[in-house]
């Protein structure tokens, strides 16, 4: 089974089970105390500290419209998930938290997030964003940004995009970060080109950890290709992120497989950057992973109705999603906002590649999977037998996801 990039839930999949009071919820120490003085209550929202300003206008508009005060609390992204998981069961923490879609497995397993009702607006989001917001057939996240890798090309060195992986290698040096422990995130587009997604999907489009696709014939073929690329020197575990960056910046490499987070360094260095699709080593499409960012509602919030309303009808607007885009320069999840942002050719390039992207799996066992996966790929690149090394990876992942 191939990953179903369009497997998304229909609009209105989840109905909120009861009408909840708009009384203020209790919050943790970092979130501040709820205010009983506001007639509409208070929503406490934890956000990345760098995005507080981008959300302030929406918070003010919501308070003016509804009487519900929205308190934005800037937090470090390094602490946000763990603090949320720890505080929600105690009745503390925020009503809403900003985070990444691949938190979903852990958040759901811990019972700290509530379903979200998108209603008719579900059709307004990029398909990969909506799929990422869904876990076990239920929507839990209001997506606001989609991030994926693509090929950065030095257009002065190579004027035209390559037509295949081999064509790219022939036209100029290619770099992608690996490192001693491997980097399956960056190699995943090539793996999917061999018809070997890490997991298959169920009817709702959610990953099915019981349907392990690594062990397919395509997985073995990919492992053999990895070994050939390692022997040829095209892939090299001595190349970490900083070395890959430097080789592109100094003109040693004409092609760099990376994400939008590195575009600024290239343009600041005066490089004429073009964004290309990831060239496939087969006749099939090379599909990268997508990381989606969004907002979750606490399962213990006493303001679930207001929180749902604020997310869907305020943070889910083109204006707010473009403000978040300006704060982070990451493709908006709302289609209309994404199309507006794509007036920038760099953003348009990532959007085009992202149309073939699939969400990173959010299952709780992925921490172990990444570790096994990277070590196996690095070993194959460095000369280990591809068939037996890949089979050991499959066995290790199967045991980790049981």
XYZ file of C-alpha atoms in Angstrom:
402
model
C 0.000 0.000 0.000
C 1.296 3.437 -0.887
C 0.774 6.378 1.403
C -2.560 8.012 0.652
C -1.759 11.693 0.304
C -5.419 12.597 -0.197
C -6.889 10.454 2.565
C -8.567 13.111 4.661
C -11.613 13.084 6.825
C -14.849 14.590 5.662
C -16.039 17.903 7.013
C -17.612 17.823 10.406
C -16.201 14.479 11.510
C -16.349 15.334 15.176
C -19.201 16.930 17.055
C -18.493 18.455 20.402
C -20.435 16.353 22.863
C -21.875 19.140 24.928
C -22.246 22.872 25.073
C -19.698 24.093 27.548
C -19.706 27.177 29.673
C -17.519 30.057 28.639
C -16.294 30.437 32.195
C -12.530 30.965 32.520
C -10.401 27.810 32.739
C -7.731 27.316 35.374
C -4.230 27.740 34.080
C -0.746 26.776 35.119
C 1.856 28.963 36.725
C 3.318 29.943 33.377
C -0.105 30.572 31.884
C -1.333 33.021 34.474
C -4.686 32.885 36.276
C -7.987 32.946 34.488
C -9.929 36.141 34.938
C -13.386 35.883 36.446
C -14.030 39.531 35.719
C -14.611 39.168 31.981
C -18.217 38.429 31.148
C -17.162 35.977 28.450
C -14.347 34.301 30.384
C -10.728 33.810 29.342
C -8.856 31.659 26.855
C -5.199 31.093 27.681
C -3.130 30.289 24.603
C 0.473 29.092 24.705
C 2.384 30.092 21.581
C 5.933 30.207 20.322
C 7.304 33.429 21.814
C 8.265 34.646 18.338
C 4.663 34.513 17.145
C 2.846 36.370 19.910
C 2.759 39.629 17.928
C 1.402 37.867 14.831
C -1.584 36.606 16.832
C -2.334 39.684 18.925
C -4.689 41.266 16.411
C -6.776 38.088 16.174
C -6.878 37.850 19.980
C -8.045 41.459 20.266
C -10.679 40.976 17.555
C -12.044 37.874 19.262
C -12.328 39.639 22.604
C -14.077 42.617 20.992
C -16.522 40.347 19.176
C -17.322 37.837 21.928
C -16.248 39.305 25.257
C -13.872 36.371 25.740
C -10.381 37.518 26.706
C -7.568 35.750 24.840
C -4.364 35.719 26.862
C -1.351 34.935 24.673
C 1.550 33.447 26.621
C 4.898 33.236 24.841
C 6.696 29.969 25.552
C 9.878 28.250 24.430
C 9.097 25.567 21.853
C 11.649 23.351 23.614
C 9.478 23.201 26.743
C 5.964 23.601 25.384
C 4.989 19.978 24.712
C 6.337 18.523 27.946
C 4.866 21.333 30.049
C 1.496 20.859 28.350
C 1.453 17.093 28.933
C 2.435 17.536 32.567
C 0.030 20.353 33.425
C -3.184 19.377 31.647
C -3.998 16.342 33.865
C -3.679 18.565 36.941
C -6.306 20.978 35.604
C -3.656 23.574 34.842
C -2.044 24.644 31.614
C -3.630 26.519 28.712
C -6.868 26.119 26.820
C -4.915 26.080 23.550
C -1.316 25.210 22.712
C 0.678 25.768 19.531
C 2.702 22.783 18.364
C 3.761 20.344 15.661
C 1.532 17.673 14.176
C 3.954 14.879 15.044
C 3.225 15.567 18.725
C -0.238 14.135 18.124
C 0.475 10.513 18.940
C 1.970 11.421 22.298
C -0.697 14.032 23.066
C -3.502 11.635 22.166
C -1.998 8.729 24.106
C -1.738 10.958 27.169
C -5.337 12.113 26.738
C -4.472 15.811 26.846
C -6.066 17.032 23.591
C -9.698 17.389 22.560
C -11.167 16.802 19.076
C -11.576 19.857 16.885
C -14.612 20.543 14.720
C -13.560 22.216 11.469
C -16.961 21.956 9.805
C -17.113 23.214 6.230
C -13.711 24.877 6.581
C -11.958 21.490 6.329
C -12.047 21.848 2.547
C -10.142 25.138 2.770
C -6.833 23.582 3.858
C -4.022 22.010 1.891
C -4.716 18.250 1.814
C -1.426 17.336 3.485
C -2.153 19.823 6.290
C -5.558 18.322 6.983
C -4.178 14.794 6.864
C -1.470 15.760 9.367
C -4.093 17.305 11.675
C -5.910 13.965 11.792
C -5.022 11.091 14.124
C -6.868 7.759 14.096
C -9.576 9.343 11.954
C -10.170 12.322 14.256
C -9.147 15.940 13.654
C -7.271 17.382 16.628
C -5.327 20.336 15.220
C -6.011 23.629 13.467
C -3.094 23.744 10.992
C -1.368 27.007 10.155
C 1.932 26.121 8.411
C 3.392 23.372 6.220
C 7.117 22.754 5.868
C 8.957 20.345 3.566
C 12.302 19.988 1.877
C 13.091 20.633 -1.789
C 16.197 21.033 -3.925
C 17.931 24.408 -3.786
C 19.732 24.970 -7.075
C 22.414 27.541 -7.793
C 20.794 28.885 -10.952
C 23.969 30.669 -12.047
C 25.877 27.388 -12.017
C 23.047 25.262 -13.478
C 20.403 27.298 -15.345
C 17.833 24.503 -15.819
C 16.286 22.058 -13.376
C 17.457 18.449 -13.706
C 15.068 15.857 -15.096
C 16.130 12.954 -12.849
C 18.421 12.113 -9.964
C 21.158 10.922 -12.312
C 20.776 14.082 -14.399
C 21.197 16.193 -11.274
C 24.379 14.383 -10.257
C 25.741 14.739 -13.790
C 25.061 18.487 -13.888
C 26.746 19.423 -10.619
C 27.713 18.286 -7.158
C 24.781 17.437 -4.895
C 24.793 17.660 -1.093
C 22.365 16.473 1.542
C 23.074 16.300 5.237
C 23.589 12.842 6.697
C 26.030 12.547 9.579
C 27.308 9.488 11.402
C 23.826 8.444 12.558
C 22.178 8.953 9.178
C 19.256 11.194 8.306
C 16.165 9.314 7.074
C 14.121 12.528 6.978
C 16.229 13.867 4.118
C 16.439 10.503 2.330
C 12.718 9.751 2.557
C 11.816 11.230 -0.867
C 14.118 8.710 -2.525
C 12.697 5.883 -0.437
C 9.137 6.720 -1.476
C 10.282 6.787 -5.115
C 10.965 3.065 -4.713
C 7.431 2.475 -3.423
C 8.491 1.933 0.185
C 6.745 4.336 2.593
C 7.508 3.628 6.222
C 3.860 2.718 6.946
C 0.727 2.238 4.899
C -2.465 4.134 5.697
C -5.968 3.147 6.728
C -9.218 4.253 5.099
C -9.155 7.599 6.930
C -5.662 8.401 5.656
C -4.036 7.874 9.062
C -0.834 5.865 9.267
C -1.313 2.224 10.233
C 1.679 1.096 12.315
C 0.660 -2.532 11.717
C 1.120 -2.044 7.968
C 4.902 -1.769 7.840
C 5.959 -0.998 4.281
C 9.704 -0.780 4.967
C 9.956 -4.519 4.399
C 8.452 -4.444 0.919
C 10.407 -5.262 -2.223
C 10.675 -1.509 -2.746
C 12.455 -1.166 0.588
C 15.105 -3.668 -0.443
C 15.510 -1.935 -3.804
C 15.977 1.390 -2.034
C 18.605 -0.145 0.263
C 20.517 -1.416 -2.768
C 20.323 2.056 -4.326
C 21.626 3.586 -1.095
C 24.606 1.225 -1.174
C 25.366 2.231 -4.760
C 25.174 5.947 -3.906
C 27.484 5.424 -0.944
C 29.996 3.533 -3.079
C 29.894 6.315 -5.680
C 30.379 8.998 -3.042
C 27.104 10.737 -3.888
C 25.872 10.155 -0.341
C 28.391 10.556 2.450
C 27.903 10.284 6.209
C 30.797 12.707 6.711
C 28.496 15.438 5.376
C 26.537 16.915 8.265
C 24.214 19.906 8.110
C 26.910 22.561 8.448
C 29.208 20.972 5.882
C 26.346 20.616 3.396
C 25.474 24.286 3.897
C 29.053 25.452 3.446
C 29.552 23.436 0.263
C 26.490 25.045 -1.299
C 27.397 28.527 -0.091
C 30.961 28.355 -1.410
C 29.915 26.948 -4.790
C 31.371 23.469 -4.304
C 27.880 22.040 -4.742
C 25.263 23.226 -7.228
C 22.370 21.362 -5.575
C 21.359 21.184 -1.908
C 18.479 19.107 -0.582
C 17.171 21.098 2.383
C 14.246 23.092 3.736
C 13.061 26.703 3.719
C 14.941 27.313 6.967
C 18.188 27.421 4.954
C 17.088 29.646 2.061
C 18.010 32.848 3.899
C 21.624 31.756 4.323
C 21.890 31.066 0.595
C 20.316 34.319 -0.563
C 22.331 36.308 1.987
C 25.432 34.792 0.408
C 24.383 36.254 -2.948
C 23.389 32.949 -4.528
C 20.740 33.021 -7.243
C 18.525 30.327 -5.707
C 15.909 28.331 -7.601
C 13.648 25.782 -5.895
C 13.290 22.503 -7.779
C 11.243 19.338 -7.304
C 13.217 16.497 -5.767
C 14.500 14.497 -8.757
C 13.492 10.862 -8.556
C 15.869 7.933 -9.019
C 12.947 5.940 -10.477
C 9.935 6.596 -12.689
C 7.850 7.299 -9.560
C 7.441 10.580 -7.672
C 9.869 11.377 -4.854
C 7.591 12.429 -1.968
C 9.208 14.176 1.018
C 7.862 14.362 4.522
C 5.802 17.388 5.506
C 5.878 18.865 8.976
C 2.695 20.734 9.872
C 2.320 23.250 12.680
C -0.923 24.166 14.335
C -2.996 24.609 17.485
C -4.476 22.019 19.862
C -7.295 22.367 22.398
C -6.704 21.001 25.909
C -8.904 18.087 26.893
C -9.338 19.747 30.312
C -10.299 23.180 29.037
C -13.649 24.402 30.342
C -13.765 26.689 27.308
C -13.753 24.123 24.484
C -16.523 25.834 22.519
C -14.780 29.209 22.647
C -11.410 27.610 21.890
C -12.823 25.814 18.844
C -14.463 29.031 17.653
C -11.289 31.085 18.105
C -9.149 28.576 16.216
C -11.478 27.843 13.310
C -12.992 31.259 12.736
C -10.124 33.555 13.696
C -6.788 31.723 13.408
C -8.146 29.867 10.397
C -8.540 33.039 8.327
C -6.373 34.107 5.428
C -5.386 37.327 7.187
C -4.099 35.622 10.342
C -2.395 32.786 8.477
C -0.553 35.342 6.363
C 0.500 37.202 9.522
C 1.911 33.934 10.848
C 3.623 33.435 7.499
C 5.264 36.830 7.781
C 6.514 35.893 11.251
C 8.040 32.585 10.172
C 8.223 32.570 6.350
C 6.715 29.062 6.248
C 3.986 28.141 3.744
C 0.501 28.700 5.245
C -1.743 25.665 5.699
C -4.867 27.492 4.508
C -4.988 27.150 0.715
C -5.977 30.766 0.012
C -3.167 32.066 2.230
C -0.704 29.607 0.681
C -1.596 30.820 -2.802
C -1.113 34.430 -1.727
C 2.258 33.663 -0.127
C 3.314 31.836 -3.299
C 3.626 35.146 -5.145
C 7.193 34.729 -3.869
C 8.849 32.223 -6.274
C 10.792 30.608 -3.435
C 7.572 29.891 -1.526
C 5.908 28.780 -4.768
C 8.722 26.282 -5.303
C 8.277 24.734 -1.872
C 4.504 24.706 -2.332
C 4.860 22.787 -5.604
C 7.105 20.182 -4.006
C 4.822 20.032 -0.976
C 1.905 19.002 -3.170
C 3.540 15.565 -3.270
C 4.542 15.539 0.409
C 3.171 13.205 3.079
C 2.934 13.952 6.815
C 5.612 12.639 9.126
C 4.128 9.771 11.166
C 2.887 10.870 14.573
C 2.738 7.477 16.271
C 4.331 7.500 19.759
C 6.962 4.886 18.827
C 8.504 7.085 16.126
C 11.363 8.127 18.422
C 12.710 4.582 18.327
C 11.923 4.211 14.633
C 14.002 7.259 13.674
C 16.992 5.923 15.604
C 16.939 2.448 14.012
C 16.233 3.923 10.596
C 19.115 6.408 10.538
C 21.703 3.957 11.867
C 20.732 1.364 9.241
C 20.907 3.852 6.366
C 24.268 5.179 7.511
C 25.645 1.636 7.730
C 24.459 0.841 4.203
C 25.958 4.048 2.801
C 29.227 3.076 4.484
C 29.347 -0.377 2.900
C 27.265 -2.770 5.030
C 25.296 -5.396 3.142
C 22.100 -3.618 2.074
C 19.753 -6.626 2.179
C 20.605 -7.941 5.638
C 21.020 -4.460 7.148
C 17.653 -3.359 5.823
C 15.981 -6.543 7.067
C 17.369 -5.931 10.553
C 15.906 -2.402 10.377
C 12.508 -3.848 9.455
C 12.662 -6.317 12.345
C 13.702 -3.595 14.820
C 10.945 -1.220 13.693
C 8.329 -4.003 13.806
C 9.316 -4.753 17.410
C 9.264 -1.048 18.364
C 5.777 -0.476 16.948
C 4.027 -3.578 18.287
